[in-house]
Protein backbone atom coordinates (compact mmCIF):
# COMPACT_ATOMS: atom_id res chain seq x y z
CA UNK A 1 0.00 0.00 0.00
CA UNK A 2 1.21 3.47 -0.80
CA UNK A 3 0.94 5.19 2.62
CA UNK A 4 0.83 8.72 1.24
CA UNK A 5 -1.91 7.95 -1.28
CA UNK A 6 -3.84 6.01 1.36
CA UNK A 7 -3.76 8.95 3.79
CA UNK A 8 -4.77 11.37 1.03
CA UNK A 9 -7.68 9.07 0.14
CA UNK A 10 -8.72 8.83 3.82
CA UNK A 11 -8.62 12.60 4.26
CA UNK A 12 -10.74 13.00 1.14
CA UNK A 13 -13.29 10.33 2.06
CA UNK A 14 -13.76 10.90 5.78
CA UNK A 15 -15.34 14.39 5.59
CA UNK A 16 -18.07 12.92 3.33
CA UNK A 17 -19.25 10.39 5.92
CA UNK A 18 -22.97 10.44 6.65
CA UNK A 19 -22.35 8.66 9.97
CA UNK A 20 -18.65 8.59 10.93
CA UNK A 21 -19.39 6.35 13.92
CA UNK A 22 -20.98 3.61 11.79
CA UNK A 23 -18.81 0.47 12.16
CA UNK A 24 -19.57 -0.54 8.56
CA UNK A 25 -18.32 2.82 7.31
CA UNK A 26 -15.19 2.57 9.45
CA UNK A 27 -14.53 -0.93 8.10
CA UNK A 28 -14.75 0.45 4.56
CA UNK A 29 -11.81 2.75 5.34
CA UNK A 30 -9.48 0.00 6.51
CA UNK A 31 -6.48 -0.78 4.26
CA UNK A 32 -7.78 -4.28 3.49
CA UNK A 33 -11.22 -3.03 2.42
CA UNK A 34 -12.41 -3.53 -1.15
CA UNK A 35 -13.40 0.16 -1.20
CA UNK A 36 -9.73 1.25 -1.18
CA UNK A 37 -8.83 2.19 -4.77
CA UNK A 38 -6.58 -0.28 -6.60
CA UNK A 39 -3.95 2.38 -7.38
CA UNK A 40 -3.28 2.68 -3.64
CA UNK A 41 -2.82 -1.04 -3.02
CA UNK A 42 0.43 -2.95 -3.57
CA UNK A 43 0.84 -4.62 -6.91
CA UNK A 44 0.89 -8.45 -6.66
CA UNK A 45 4.65 -8.67 -7.28
CA UNK A 46 5.39 -6.06 -4.59
CA UNK A 47 3.06 -7.81 -2.14
CA UNK A 48 4.82 -11.13 -2.76
CA UNK A 49 8.21 -9.50 -2.19
CA UNK A 50 7.00 -7.87 1.04
CA UNK A 51 5.72 -11.24 2.26
CA UNK A 52 9.21 -12.74 1.80
CA UNK A 53 10.92 -10.03 3.87
CA UNK A 54 12.37 -11.15 7.17
CA UNK A 55 11.27 -9.71 10.48
CA UNK A 56 14.84 -9.20 11.68
CA UNK A 57 15.56 -5.88 13.36
CA UNK A 58 16.82 -3.19 11.02
CA UNK A 59 19.42 -1.99 13.53
CA UNK A 60 20.97 -4.18 16.20
CA UNK A 61 21.65 -1.92 19.21
CA UNK A 62 23.53 -3.07 22.27
CA UNK A 63 21.01 -2.94 25.19
CA UNK A 64 23.70 -1.47 27.43
CA UNK A 65 23.43 1.76 25.39
CA UNK A 66 20.15 2.38 27.20
CA UNK A 67 21.53 1.82 30.67
CA UNK A 68 20.83 4.47 33.29
CA UNK A 69 24.25 3.86 34.80
CA UNK A 70 26.54 6.62 33.56
CA UNK A 71 30.19 5.82 34.20
N, CA, C and O atoms as a Tripos MOL2 file, in Angstrom:
@<TRIPOS>MOLECULE
protein
  284   283    71     0     0
PROTEIN
NO_CHARGES

@<TRIPOS>ATOM
      1 N           0.8360   -1.1650    0.0000 N.3       1 UNK1
      2 CA          0.0000    0.0000    0.0000 C.3       1 UNK1
      3 C           0.8880    1.2380    0.0000 C.2       1 UNK1
      4 O           1.9060    1.2920    0.6910 O.2       1 UNK1
      5 N           0.4960    2.2020   -0.7650 N.am      2 UNK2
      6 CA          1.2100    3.4710   -0.7960 C.3       2 UNK2
      7 C           0.6760    4.3180    0.3600 C.2       2 UNK2
      8 O          -0.4470    4.8140    0.2780 O.2       2 UNK2
      9 N           1.4510    4.4970    1.4400 N.am      3 UNK3
     10 CA          0.9350    5.1920    2.6210 C.3       3 UNK3
     11 C           0.4770    6.6200    2.3440 C.2       3 UNK3
     12 O          -0.5390    7.0630    2.8790 O.2       3 UNK3
     13 N           1.2120    7.3310    1.5210 N.am      4 UNK4
     14 CA          0.8300    8.7230    1.2360 C.3       4 UNK4
     15 C          -0.5050    8.7840    0.4990 C.2       4 UNK4
     16 O          -1.3820    9.5670    0.8640 O.2       4 UNK4
     17 N          -0.6590    7.9630   -0.5340 N.am      5 UNK5
     18 CA         -1.9140    7.9520   -1.2810 C.3       5 UNK5
     19 C          -3.0720    7.4770   -0.4090 C.2       5 UNK5
     20 O          -4.1910    7.9770   -0.5250 O.2       5 UNK5
     21 N          -2.7990    6.5130    0.4620 N.am      6 UNK6
     22 CA         -3.8420    6.0090    1.3560 C.3       6 UNK6
     23 C          -4.3220    7.1210    2.2920 C.2       6 UNK6
     24 O          -5.5260    7.3100    2.4640 O.2       6 UNK6
     25 N          -3.3830    7.8550    2.8970 N.am      7 UNK7
     26 CA         -3.7640    8.9510    3.7890 C.3       7 UNK7
     27 C          -4.5020   10.0550    3.0380 C.2       7 UNK7
     28 O          -5.4670   10.6190    3.5550 O.2       7 UNK7
     29 N          -4.0580   10.3650    1.8290 N.am      8 UNK8
     30 CA         -4.7660   11.3680    1.0260 C.3       8 UNK8
     31 C          -6.1950   10.9060    0.7480 C.2       8 UNK8
     32 O          -7.1360   11.6930    0.8410 O.2       8 UNK8
     33 N          -6.3520    9.6280    0.4060 N.am      9 UNK9
     34 CA         -7.6760    9.0740    0.1450 C.3       9 UNK9
     35 C          -8.5410    9.1480    1.4000 C.2       9 UNK9
     36 O          -9.7030    9.5480    1.3320 O.2       9 UNK9
     37 N          -7.9710    8.7580    2.5580 N.am     10 UNK10
     38 CA         -8.7250    8.8300    3.8190 C.3      10 UNK10
     39 C          -9.1920   10.2500    4.1090 C.2      10 UNK10
     40 O         -10.3490   10.4700    4.4650 O.2      10 UNK10
     41 N          -8.2880   11.2110    3.9550 N.am     11 UNK11
     42 CA         -8.6220   12.5980    4.2630 C.3      11 UNK11
     43 C          -9.6370   13.1790    3.2770 C.2      11 UNK11
     44 O         -10.3200   14.1550    3.5890 O.2      11 UNK11
     45 N          -9.7340   12.5890    2.1070 N.am     12 UNK12
     46 CA        -10.7420   13.0050    1.1350 C.3      12 UNK12
     47 C         -12.0860   12.3510    1.4380 C.2      12 UNK12
     48 O         -13.1320   12.9880    1.3150 O.2      12 UNK12
     49 N         -12.0580   11.0930    1.8300 N.am     13 UNK13
     50 CA        -13.2870   10.3270    2.0620 C.3      13 UNK13
     51 C         -13.9640   10.6370    3.3990 C.2      13 UNK13
     52 O         -15.1890   10.7330    3.4710 O.2      13 UNK13
     53 N         -13.1810   10.7890    4.4330 N.am     14 UNK14
     54 CA        -13.7580   10.9050    5.7790 C.3      14 UNK14
     55 C         -14.6890   12.1030    5.9670 C.2      14 UNK14
     56 O         -15.7000   11.9580    6.6540 O.2      14 UNK14
     57 N         -14.4100   13.2680    5.4030 N.am     15 UNK15
     58 CA        -15.3450   14.3860    5.5930 C.3      15 UNK15
     59 C         -16.7140   14.1570    4.9430 C.2      15 UNK15
     60 O         -17.6740   14.8560    5.2690 O.2      15 UNK15
     61 N         -16.8120   13.1920    4.0340 N.am     16 UNK16
     62 CA        -18.0680   12.9180    3.3320 C.3      16 UNK16
     63 C         -18.9380   11.8990    4.0520 C.2      16 UNK16
     64 O         -19.9920   11.5240    3.5390 O.2      16 UNK16
     65 N         -18.5290   11.4500    5.2070 N.am     17 UNK17
     66 CA        -19.2480   10.3890    5.9210 C.3      17 UNK17
     67 C         -20.5920   10.8870    6.4230 C.2      17 UNK17
     68 O         -20.6810   11.9380    7.0590 O.2      17 UNK17
     69 N         -21.6340   10.1220    6.1300 N.am     18 UNK18
     70 CA        -22.9700   10.4410    6.6490 C.3      18 UNK18
     71 C         -23.0140   10.1640    8.1490 C.2      18 UNK18
     72 O         -23.5820   10.9390    8.9190 O.2      18 UNK18
     73 N         -22.4030    9.0400    8.5540 N.am     19 UNK19
     74 CA        -22.3490    8.6630    9.9710 C.3      19 UNK19
     75 C         -20.9440    8.1430   10.2710 C.2      19 UNK19
     76 O         -20.6830    6.9510   10.1110 O.2      19 UNK19
     77 N         -20.0370    9.0180   10.7020 N.am     20 UNK20
     78 CA        -18.6520    8.5880   10.9250 C.3      20 UNK20
     79 C         -18.4800    7.5510   12.0210 C.2      20 UNK20
     80 O         -17.4210    6.9300   12.1110 O.2      20 UNK20
     81 N         -19.4880    7.3470   12.8540 N.am     21 UNK21
     82 CA        -19.3900    6.3480   13.9170 C.3      21 UNK21
     83 C         -19.9280    4.9860   13.5000 C.2      21 UNK21
     84 O         -19.8830    4.0390   14.2850 O.2      21 UNK21
     85 N         -20.4320    4.8740   12.2850 N.am     22 UNK22
     86 CA        -20.9840    3.6130   11.7880 C.3      22 UNK22
     87 C         -19.8510    2.6050   11.5860 C.2      22 UNK22
     88 O         -18.9430    2.8550   10.7930 O.2      22 UNK22
     89 N         -19.8890    1.4670   12.2930 N.am     23 UNK23
     90 CA        -18.8090    0.4740   12.1560 C.3      23 UNK23
     91 C         -18.6120   -0.0120   10.7160 C.2      23 UNK23
     92 O         -17.4860   -0.2980   10.3090 O.2      23 UNK23
     93 N         -19.6870   -0.1050    9.9560 N.am     24 UNK24
     94 CA        -19.5660   -0.5440    8.5640 C.3      24 UNK24
     95 C         -18.7810    0.4810    7.7600 C.2      24 UNK24
     96 O         -17.9410    0.1240    6.9330 O.2      24 UNK24
     97 N         -19.0590    1.7570    8.0070 N.am     25 UNK25
     98 CA        -18.3220    2.8170    7.3100 C.3      25 UNK25
     99 C         -16.8490    2.7730    7.7020 C.2      25 UNK25
    100 O         -15.9720    2.8760    6.8450 O.2      25 UNK25
    101 N         -16.5810    2.6210    8.9860 N.am     26 UNK26
    102 CA        -15.1900    2.5660    9.4530 C.3      26 UNK26
    103 C         -14.4620    1.3740    8.8450 C.2      26 UNK26
    104 O         -13.2940    1.4860    8.4740 O.2      26 UNK26
    105 N         -15.1330    0.2440    8.7390 N.am     27 UNK27
    106 CA        -14.5320   -0.9330    8.1000 C.3      27 UNK27
    107 C         -14.1850   -0.6540    6.6410 C.2      27 UNK27
    108 O         -13.1900   -1.1640    6.1260 O.2      27 UNK27
    109 N         -15.0040    0.1520    5.9800 N.am     28 UNK28
    110 CA        -14.7550    0.4490    4.5630 C.3      28 UNK28
    111 C         -13.5100    1.3050    4.3640 C.2      28 UNK28
    112 O         -13.0000    1.4030    3.2470 O.2      28 UNK28
    113 N         -13.0160    1.9240    5.4280 N.am     29 UNK29
    114 CA        -11.8140    2.7530    5.3360 C.3      29 UNK29
    115 C         -10.5280    1.9940    5.6540 C.2      29 UNK29
    116 O          -9.4320    2.5190    5.4560 O.2      29 UNK29
    117 N         -10.6530    0.7840    6.1370 N.am     30 UNK30
    118 CA         -9.4760    0.0010    6.5100 C.3      30 UNK30
    119 C          -8.6600   -0.3770    5.2740 C.2      30 UNK30
    120 O          -9.2250   -0.5650    4.1970 O.2      30 UNK30
    121 N          -7.3490   -0.4910    5.4160 N.am     31 UNK31
    122 CA         -6.4820   -0.7760    4.2610 C.3      31 UNK31
    123 C          -6.8620   -2.0380    3.4950 C.2      31 UNK31
    124 O          -6.6180   -2.1110    2.2900 O.2      31 UNK31
    125 N          -7.4420   -3.0180    4.1430 N.am     32 UNK32
    126 CA         -7.7830   -4.2820    3.4860 C.3      32 UNK32
    127 C          -9.1720   -4.2540    2.8480 C.2      32 UNK32
    128 O          -9.6050   -5.2450    2.2600 O.2      32 UNK32
    129 N          -9.8640   -3.1340    2.9620 N.am     33 UNK33
    130 CA        -11.2170   -3.0330    2.4220 C.3      33 UNK33
    131 C         -11.2110   -3.0050    0.8960 C.2      33 UNK33
    132 O         -10.2820   -2.4920    0.2730 O.2      33 UNK33
    133 N         -12.2690   -3.5670    0.3070 N.am     34 UNK34
    134 CA        -12.4140   -3.5260   -1.1460 C.3      34 UNK34
    135 C         -12.7150   -2.1230   -1.6550 C.2      34 UNK34
    136 O         -12.6030   -1.8690   -2.8540 O.2      34 UNK34
    137 N         -13.0940   -1.2090   -0.7670 N.am     35 UNK35
    138 CA        -13.3970    0.1550   -1.2000 C.3      35 UNK35
    139 C         -12.1420    1.0030   -1.4180 C.2      35 UNK35
    140 O         -12.2210    2.0820   -2.0050 O.2      35 UNK35
    141 N         -10.9920    0.5280   -0.9540 N.am     36 UNK36
    142 CA         -9.7330    1.2480   -1.1850 C.3      36 UNK36
    143 C          -9.3850    1.1200   -2.6700 C.2      36 UNK36
    144 O          -9.3410    0.0110   -3.2030 O.2      36 UNK36
    145 N          -9.1420    2.2390   -3.3320 N.am     37 UNK37
    146 CA         -8.8270    2.1900   -4.7690 C.3      37 UNK37
    147 C          -7.6050    1.3260   -5.0780 C.2      37 UNK37
    148 O          -6.6450    1.2940   -4.3090 O.2      37 UNK37
    149 N          -7.6510    0.6410   -6.1890 N.am     38 UNK38
    150 CA         -6.5780   -0.2760   -6.6000 C.3      38 UNK38
    151 C          -5.2330    0.4250   -6.7550 C.2      38 UNK38
    152 O          -4.1930   -0.1810   -6.4960 O.2      38 UNK38
    153 N          -5.2340    1.6910   -7.1720 N.am     39 UNK39
    154 CA         -3.9530    2.3820   -7.3820 C.3      39 UNK39
    155 C          -3.2210    2.6560   -6.0770 C.2      39 UNK39
    156 O          -2.0450    3.0190   -6.0930 O.2      39 UNK39
    157 N          -3.8970    2.4880   -4.9540 N.am     40 UNK40
    158 CA         -3.2800    2.6820   -3.6440 C.3      40 UNK40
    159 C          -2.6720    1.3740   -3.1250 C.2      40 UNK40
    160 O          -1.6910    1.3860   -2.3820 O.2      40 UNK40
    161 N          -3.2600    0.2650   -3.5210 N.am     41 UNK41
    162 CA         -2.8220   -1.0420   -3.0250 C.3      41 UNK41
    163 C          -1.5240   -1.4860   -3.6870 C.2      41 UNK41
    164 O          -1.1830   -1.0330   -4.7790 O.2      41 UNK41
    165 N          -0.8010   -2.3860   -3.0070 N.am     42 UNK42
    166 CA          0.4260   -2.9460   -3.5670 C.3      42 UNK42
    167 C           0.1040   -3.8050   -4.7800 C.2      42 UNK42
    168 O          -0.9050   -4.5090   -4.8100 O.2      42 UNK42
    169 N           0.9600   -3.7370   -5.7600 N.am     43 UNK43
    170 CA          0.8380   -4.6220   -6.9110 C.3      43 UNK43
    171 C           1.1850   -6.0350   -6.4510 C.2      43 UNK43
    172 O           1.9460   -6.1920   -5.4970 O.2      43 UNK43
    173 N           0.6460   -7.0700   -7.1050 N.am     44 UNK44
    174 CA          0.8910   -8.4540   -6.6590 C.3      44 UNK44
    175 C           2.3680   -8.7980   -6.4830 C.2      44 UNK44
    176 O           2.7310   -9.4690   -5.5170 O.2      44 UNK44
    177 N           3.2130   -8.3540   -7.3900 N.am     45 UNK45
    178 CA          4.6470   -8.6730   -7.2760 C.3      45 UNK45
    179 C           5.2530   -8.0110   -6.0440 C.2      45 UNK45
    180 O           6.0620   -8.6250   -5.3480 O.2      45 UNK45
    181 N           4.8720   -6.7690   -5.7690 N.am     46 UNK46
    182 CA          5.3860   -6.0610   -4.5940 C.3      46 UNK46
    183 C           4.8680   -6.7040   -3.3140 C.2      46 UNK46
    184 O           5.6030   -6.8040   -2.3320 O.2      46 UNK46
    185 N           3.6190   -7.1380   -3.3130 N.am     47 UNK47
    186 CA          3.0580   -7.8110   -2.1370 C.3      47 UNK47
    187 C           3.7810   -9.1220   -1.8690 C.2      47 UNK47
    188 O           4.0560   -9.4550   -0.7160 O.2      47 UNK47
    189 N           4.0910   -9.8700   -2.9250 N.am     48 UNK48
    190 CA          4.8150  -11.1340   -2.7610 C.3      48 UNK48
    191 C           6.2080  -10.8800   -2.2100 C.2      48 UNK48
    192 O           6.6770  -11.6260   -1.3510 O.2      48 UNK48
    193 N           6.8740   -9.8370   -2.6910 N.am     49 UNK49
    194 CA          8.2140   -9.5020   -2.1890 C.3      49 UNK49
    195 C           8.1530   -9.0900   -0.7210 C.2      49 UNK49
    196 O           9.0130   -9.4860    0.0660 O.2      49 UNK49
    197 N           7.1560   -8.3080   -0.3470 N.am     50 UNK50
    198 CA          7.0040   -7.8730    1.0410 C.3      50 UNK50
    199 C           6.7460   -9.0720    1.9500 C.2      50 UNK50
    200 O           7.2170   -9.0990    3.0870 O.2      50 UNK50
    201 N           6.0140  -10.0460    1.4670 N.am     51 UNK51
    202 CA          5.7190  -11.2370    2.2640 C.3      51 UNK51
    203 C           6.9780  -12.0630    2.5220 C.2      51 UNK51
    204 O           7.0510  -12.7790    3.5210 O.2      51 UNK51
    205 N           7.9680  -11.9710    1.6340 N.am     52 UNK52
    206 CA          9.2120  -12.7360    1.7950 C.3      52 UNK52
    207 C          10.2130  -12.0380    2.7030 C.2      52 UNK52
    208 O          11.2110  -12.6460    3.0920 O.2      52 UNK52
    209 N           9.9750  -10.7840    3.0500 N.am     53 UNK53
    210 CA         10.9210  -10.0290    3.8710 C.3      53 UNK53
    211 C          10.9940  -10.6260    5.2730 C.2      53 UNK53
    212 O           9.9920  -11.0800    5.8250 O.2      53 UNK53
    213 N          12.1830  -10.6160    5.8280 N.am     54 UNK54
    214 CA         12.3700  -11.1460    7.1740 C.3      54 UNK54
    215 C          11.9290  -10.1150    8.2070 C.2      54 UNK54
    216 O          11.8320   -8.9230    7.9170 O.2      54 UNK54
    217 N          11.6710  -10.5870    9.3880 N.am     55 UNK55
    218 CA         11.2660   -9.7090   10.4820 C.3      55 UNK55
    219 C          12.4390   -9.3680   11.3990 C.2      55 UNK55
    220 O          12.2420   -8.9740   12.5480 O.2      55 UNK55
    221 N          13.6530   -9.5200   10.8870 N.am     56 UNK56
    222 CA         14.8360   -9.1950   11.6800 C.3      56 UNK56
    223 C          14.8740   -7.6970   11.9560 C.2      56 UNK56
    224 O          14.3760   -6.9040   11.1570 O.2      56 UNK56
    225 N          15.4600   -7.3080   13.0800 N.am     57 UNK57
    226 CA         15.5650   -5.8750   13.3550 C.3      57 UNK57
    227 C          16.4290   -5.1810   12.3010 C.2      57 UNK57
    228 O          17.3880   -5.7530   11.7830 O.2      57 UNK57
    229 N          16.0670   -3.9520   12.0010 N.am     58 UNK58
    230 CA         16.8180   -3.1880   11.0170 C.3      58 UNK58
    231 C          18.1720   -2.7890   11.5920 C.2      58 UNK58
    232 O          19.1860   -2.8380   10.8970 O.2      58 UNK58
    233 N          18.1860   -2.3970   12.8540 N.am     59 UNK59
    234 CA         19.4200   -1.9890   13.5280 C.3      59 UNK59
    235 C          19.5570   -2.8170   14.7980 C.2      59 UNK59
    236 O          18.6110   -2.9230   15.5780 O.2      59 UNK59
    237 N          20.7170   -3.3950   15.0020 N.am     60 UNK60
    238 CA         20.9660   -4.1780   16.2050 C.3      60 UNK60
    239 C          21.7290   -3.2860   17.1820 C.2      60 UNK60
    240 O          22.9160   -3.0200   16.9880 O.2      60 UNK60
    241 N          21.0460   -2.8240   18.2340 N.am     61 UNK61
    242 CA         21.6520   -1.9180   19.2080 C.3      61 UNK61
    243 C          21.9520   -2.6780   20.4840 C.2      61 UNK61
    244 O          21.1280   -3.4510   20.9730 O.2      61 UNK61
    245 N          23.1290   -2.4520   21.0120 N.am     62 UNK62
    246 CA         23.5290   -3.0710   22.2670 C.3      62 UNK62
    247 C          22.6240   -2.5300   23.3900 C.2      62 UNK62
    248 O          22.5720   -1.3170   23.5900 O.2      62 UNK62
    249 N          21.9100   -3.3990   24.1250 N.am     63 UNK63
    250 CA         21.0130   -2.9350   25.1870 C.3      63 UNK63
    251 C          21.7040   -2.0810   26.2440 C.2      63 UNK63
    252 O          21.0560   -1.2600   26.8940 O.2      63 UNK63
    253 N          23.0000   -2.2630   26.4210 N.am     64 UNK64
    254 CA         23.6990   -1.4710   27.4290 C.3      64 UNK64
    255 C          23.7350    0.0200   27.0540 C.2      64 UNK64
    256 O          24.0150    0.8580   27.9110 O.2      64 UNK64
    257 N          23.4620    0.3560   25.8070 N.am     65 UNK65
    258 CA         23.4290    1.7550   25.3920 C.3      65 UNK65
    259 C          22.2910    2.4980   26.0560 C.2      65 UNK65
    260 O          22.2960    3.7280   26.0990 O.2      65 UNK65
    261 N          21.3080    1.7660   26.5780 N.am     66 UNK66
    262 CA         20.1520    2.3800   27.2020 C.3      66 UNK66
    263 C          20.2130    2.2790   28.7350 C.2      66 UNK66
    264 O          19.2150    2.4990   29.4200 O.2      66 UNK66
    265 N          21.3630    1.9530   29.2430 N.am     67 UNK67
    266 CA         21.5320    1.8220   30.6720 C.3      67 UNK67
    267 C          21.4810    3.1860   31.3460 C.2      67 UNK67
    268 O          21.9700    4.1740   30.7990 O.2      67 UNK67
    269 N          20.8930    3.2380   32.5270 N.am     68 UNK68
    270 CA         20.8270    4.4720   33.2930 C.3      68 UNK68
    271 C          22.1320    4.7320   34.0530 C.2      68 UNK68
    272 O          22.3340    5.8090   34.6140 O.2      68 UNK68
    273 N          22.9900    3.7500   34.0590 N.am     69 UNK69
    274 CA         24.2530    3.8610   34.8000 C.3      69 UNK69
    275 C          25.2970    4.5850   33.9350 C.2      69 UNK69
    276 O          25.8790    4.0020   33.0210 O.2      69 UNK69
    277 N          25.5130    5.8510   34.2450 N.am     70 UNK70
    278 CA         26.5390    6.6220   33.5600 C.3      70 UNK70
    279 C          27.8590    6.3960   34.2890 C.2      70 UNK70
    280 O          27.9120    6.5210   35.5120 O.2      70 UNK70
    281 N          28.8900    6.0760   33.5860 N.am     71 UNK71
    282 CA         30.1910    5.8240   34.2030 C.3      71 UNK71
    283 C          31.1420    6.9170   33.8910 C.2      71 UNK71
    284 O          32.2920    6.8780   34.3270 O.2      71 UNK71
@<TRIPOS>BOND
     1     1     2 1
     2     2     3 1
     3     3     4 2
     4     3     5 am
     5     5     6 1
     6     6     7 1
     7     7     8 2
     8     7     9 am
     9     9    10 1
    10    10    11 1
    11    11    12 2
    12    11    13 am
    13    13    14 1
    14    14    15 1
    15    15    16 2
    16    15    17 am
    17    17    18 1
    18    18    19 1
    19    19    20 2
    20    19    21 am
    21    21    22 1
    22    22    23 1
    23    23    24 2
    24    23    25 am
    25    25    26 1
    26    26    27 1
    27    27    28 2
    28    27    29 am
    29    29    30 1
    30    30    31 1
    31    31    32 2
    32    31    33 am
    33    33    34 1
    34    34    35 1
    35    35    36 2
    36    35    37 am
    37    37    38 1
    38    38    39 1
    39    39    40 2
    40    39    41 am
    41    41    42 1
    42    42    43 1
    43    43    44 2
    44    43    45 am
    45    45    46 1
    46    46    47 1
    47    47    48 2
    48    47    49 am
    49    49    50 1
    50    50    51 1
    51    51    52 2
    52    51    53 am
    53    53    54 1
    54    54    55 1
    55    55    56 2
    56    55    57 am
    57    57    58 1
    58    58    59 1
    59    59    60 2
    60    59    61 am
    61    61    62 1
    62    62    63 1
    63    63    64 2
    64    63    65 am
    65    65    66 1
    66    66    67 1
    67    67    68 2
    68    67    69 am
    69    69    70 1
    70    70    71 1
    71    71    72 2
    72    71    73 am
    73    73    74 1
    74    74    75 1
    75    75    76 2
    76    75    77 am
    77    77    78 1
    78    78    79 1
    79    79    80 2
    80    79    81 am
    81    81    82 1
    82    82    83 1
    83    83    84 2
    84    83    85 am
    85    85    86 1
    86    86    87 1
    87    87    88 2
    88    87    89 am
    89    89    90 1
    90    90    91 1
    91    91    92 2
    92    91    93 am
    93    93    94 1
    94    94    95 1
    95    95    96 2
    96    95    97 am
    97    97    98 1
    98    98    99 1
    99    99   100 2
   100    99   101 am
   101   101   102 1
   102   102   103 1
   103   103   104 2
   104   103   105 am
   105   105   106 1
   106   106   107 1
   107   107   108 2
   108   107   109 am
   109   109   110 1
   110   110   111 1
   111   111   112 2
   112   111   113 am
   113   113   114 1
   114   114   115 1
   115   115   116 2
   116   115   117 am
   117   117   118 1
   118   118   119 1
   119   119   120 2
   120   119   121 am
   121   121   122 1
   122   122   123 1
   123   123   124 2
   124   123   125 am
   125   125   126 1
   126   126   127 1
   127   127   128 2
   128   127   129 am
   129   129   130 1
   130   130   131 1
   131   131   132 2
   132   131   133 am
   133   133   134 1
   134   134   135 1
   135   135   136 2
   136   135   137 am
   137   137   138 1
   138   138   139 1
   139   139   140 2
   140   139   141 am
   141   141   142 1
   142   142   143 1
   143   143   144 2
   144   143   145 am
   145   145   146 1
   146   146   147 1
   147   147   148 2
   148   147   149 am
   149   149   150 1
   150   150   151 1
   151   151   152 2
   152   151   153 am
   153   153   154 1
   154   154   155 1
   155   155   156 2
   156   155   157 am
   157   157   158 1
   158   158   159 1
   159   159   160 2
   160   159   161 am
   161   161   162 1
   162   162   163 1
   163   163   164 2
   164   163   165 am
   165   165   166 1
   166   166   167 1
   167   167   168 2
   168   167   169 am
   169   169   170 1
   170   170   171 1
   171   171   172 2
   172   171   173 am
   173   173   174 1
   174   174   175 1
   175   175   176 2
   176   175   177 am
   177   177   178 1
   178   178   179 1
   179   179   180 2
   180   179   181 am
   181   181   182 1
   182   182   183 1
   183   183   184 2
   184   183   185 am
   185   185   186 1
   186   186   187 1
   187   187   188 2
   188   187   189 am
   189   189   190 1
   190   190   191 1
   191   191   192 2
   192   191   193 am
   193   193   194 1
   194   194   195 1
   195   195   196 2
   196   195   197 am
   197   197   198 1
   198   198   199 1
   199   199   200 2
   200   199   201 am
   201   201   202 1
   202   202   203 1
   203   203   204 2
   204   203   205 am
   205   205   206 1
   206   206   207 1
   207   207   208 2
   208   207   209 am
   209   209   210 1
   210   210   211 1
   211   211   212 2
   212   211   213 am
   213   213   214 1
   214   214   215 1
   215   215   216 2
   216   215   217 am
   217   217   218 1
   218   218   219 1
   219   219   220 2
   220   219   221 am
   221   221   222 1
   222   222   223 1
   223   223   224 2
   224   223   225 am
   225   225   226 1
   226   226   227 1
   227   227   228 2
   228   227   229 am
   229   229   230 1
   230   230   231 1
   231   231   232 2
   232   231   233 am
   233   233   234 1
   234   234   235 1
   235   235   236 2
   236   235   237 am
   237   237   238 1
   238   238   239 1
   239   239   240 2
   240   239   241 am
   241   241   242 1
   242   242   243 1
   243   243   244 2
   244   243   245 am
   245   245   246 1
   246   246   247 1
   247   247   248 2
   248   247   249 am
   249   249   250 1
   250   250   251 1
   251   251   252 2
   252   251   253 am
   253   253   254 1
   254   254   255 1
   255   255   256 2
   256   255   257 am
   257   257   258 1
   258   258   259 1
   259   259   260 2
   260   259   261 am
   261   261   262 1
   262   262   263 1
   263   263   264 2
   264   263   265 am
   265   265   266 1
   266   266   267 1
   267   267   268 2
   268   267   269 am
   269   269   270 1
   270   270   271 1
   271   271   272 2
   272   271   273 am
   273   273   274 1
   274   274   275 1
   275   275   276 2
   276   275   277 am
   277   277   278 1
   278   278   279 1
   279   279   280 2
   280   279   281 am
   281   281   282 1
   282   282   283 1
   283   283   284 2
@<TRIPOS>SUBSTRUCTURE
     1 UNK1         2 RESIDUE 1 A UNK
     2 UNK2         6 RESIDUE 1 A UNK
     3 UNK3        10 RESIDUE 1 A UNK
     4 UNK4        14 RESIDUE 1 A UNK
     5 UNK5        18 RESIDUE 1 A UNK
     6 UNK6        22 RESIDUE 1 A UNK
     7 UNK7        26 RESIDUE 1 A UNK
     8 UNK8        30 RESIDUE 1 A UNK
     9 UNK9        34 RESIDUE 1 A UNK
    10 UNK10       38 RESIDUE 1 A UNK
    11 UNK11       42 RESIDUE 1 A UNK
    12 UNK12       46 RESIDUE 1 A UNK
    13 UNK13       50 RESIDUE 1 A UNK
    14 UNK14       54 RESIDUE 1 A UNK
    15 UNK15       58 RESIDUE 1 A UNK
    16 UNK16       62 RESIDUE 1 A UNK
    17 UNK17       66 RESIDUE 1 A UNK
    18 UNK18       70 RESIDUE 1 A UNK
    19 UNK19       74 RESIDUE 1 A UNK
    20 UNK20       78 RESIDUE 1 A UNK
    21 UNK21       82 RESIDUE 1 A UNK
    22 UNK22       86 RESIDUE 1 A UNK
    23 UNK23       90 RESIDUE 1 A UNK
    24 UNK24       94 RESIDUE 1 A UNK
    25 UNK25       98 RESIDUE 1 A UNK
    26 UNK26      102 RESIDUE 1 A UNK
    27 UNK27      106 RESIDUE 1 A UNK
    28 UNK28      110 RESIDUE 1 A UNK
    29 UNK29      114 RESIDUE 1 A UNK
    30 UNK30      118 RESIDUE 1 A UNK
    31 UNK31      122 RESIDUE 1 A UNK
    32 UNK32      126 RESIDUE 1 A UNK
    33 UNK33      130 RESIDUE 1 A UNK
    34 UNK34      134 RESIDUE 1 A UNK
    35 UNK35      138 RESIDUE 1 A UNK
    36 UNK36      142 RESIDUE 1 A UNK
    37 UNK37      146 RESIDUE 1 A UNK
    38 UNK38      150 RESIDUE 1 A UNK
    39 UNK39      154 RESIDUE 1 A UNK
    40 UNK40      158 RESIDUE 1 A UNK
    41 UNK41      162 RESIDUE 1 A UNK
    42 UNK42      166 RESIDUE 1 A UNK
    43 UNK43      170 RESIDUE 1 A UNK
    44 UNK44      174 RESIDUE 1 A UNK
    45 UNK45      178 RESIDUE 1 A UNK
    46 UNK46      182 RESIDUE 1 A UNK
    47 UNK47      186 RESIDUE 1 A UNK
    48 UNK48      190 RESIDUE 1 A UNK
    49 UNK49      194 RESIDUE 1 A UNK
    50 UNK50      198 RESIDUE 1 A UNK
    51 UNK51      202 RESIDUE 1 A UNK
    52 UNK52      206 RESIDUE 1 A UNK
    53 UNK53      210 RESIDUE 1 A UNK
    54 UNK54      214 RESIDUE 1 A UNK
    55 UNK55      218 RESIDUE 1 A UNK
    56 UNK56      222 RESIDUE 1 A UNK
    57 UNK57      226 RESIDUE 1 A UNK
    58 UNK58      230 RESIDUE 1 A UNK
    59 UNK59      234 RESIDUE 1 A UNK
    60 UNK60      238 RESIDUE 1 A UNK
    61 UNK61      242 RESIDUE 1 A UNK
    62 UNK62      246 RESIDUE 1 A UNK
    63 UNK63      250 RESIDUE 1 A UNK
    64 UNK64      254 RESIDUE 1 A UNK
    65 UNK65      258 RESIDUE 1 A UNK
    66 UNK66      262 RESIDUE 1 A UNK
    67 UNK67      266 RESIDUE 1 A UNK
    68 UNK68      270 RESIDUE 1 A UNK
    69 UNK69      274 RESIDUE 1 A UNK
    70 UNK70      278 RESIDUE 1 A UNK
    71 UNK71      282 RESIDUE 1 A UNK
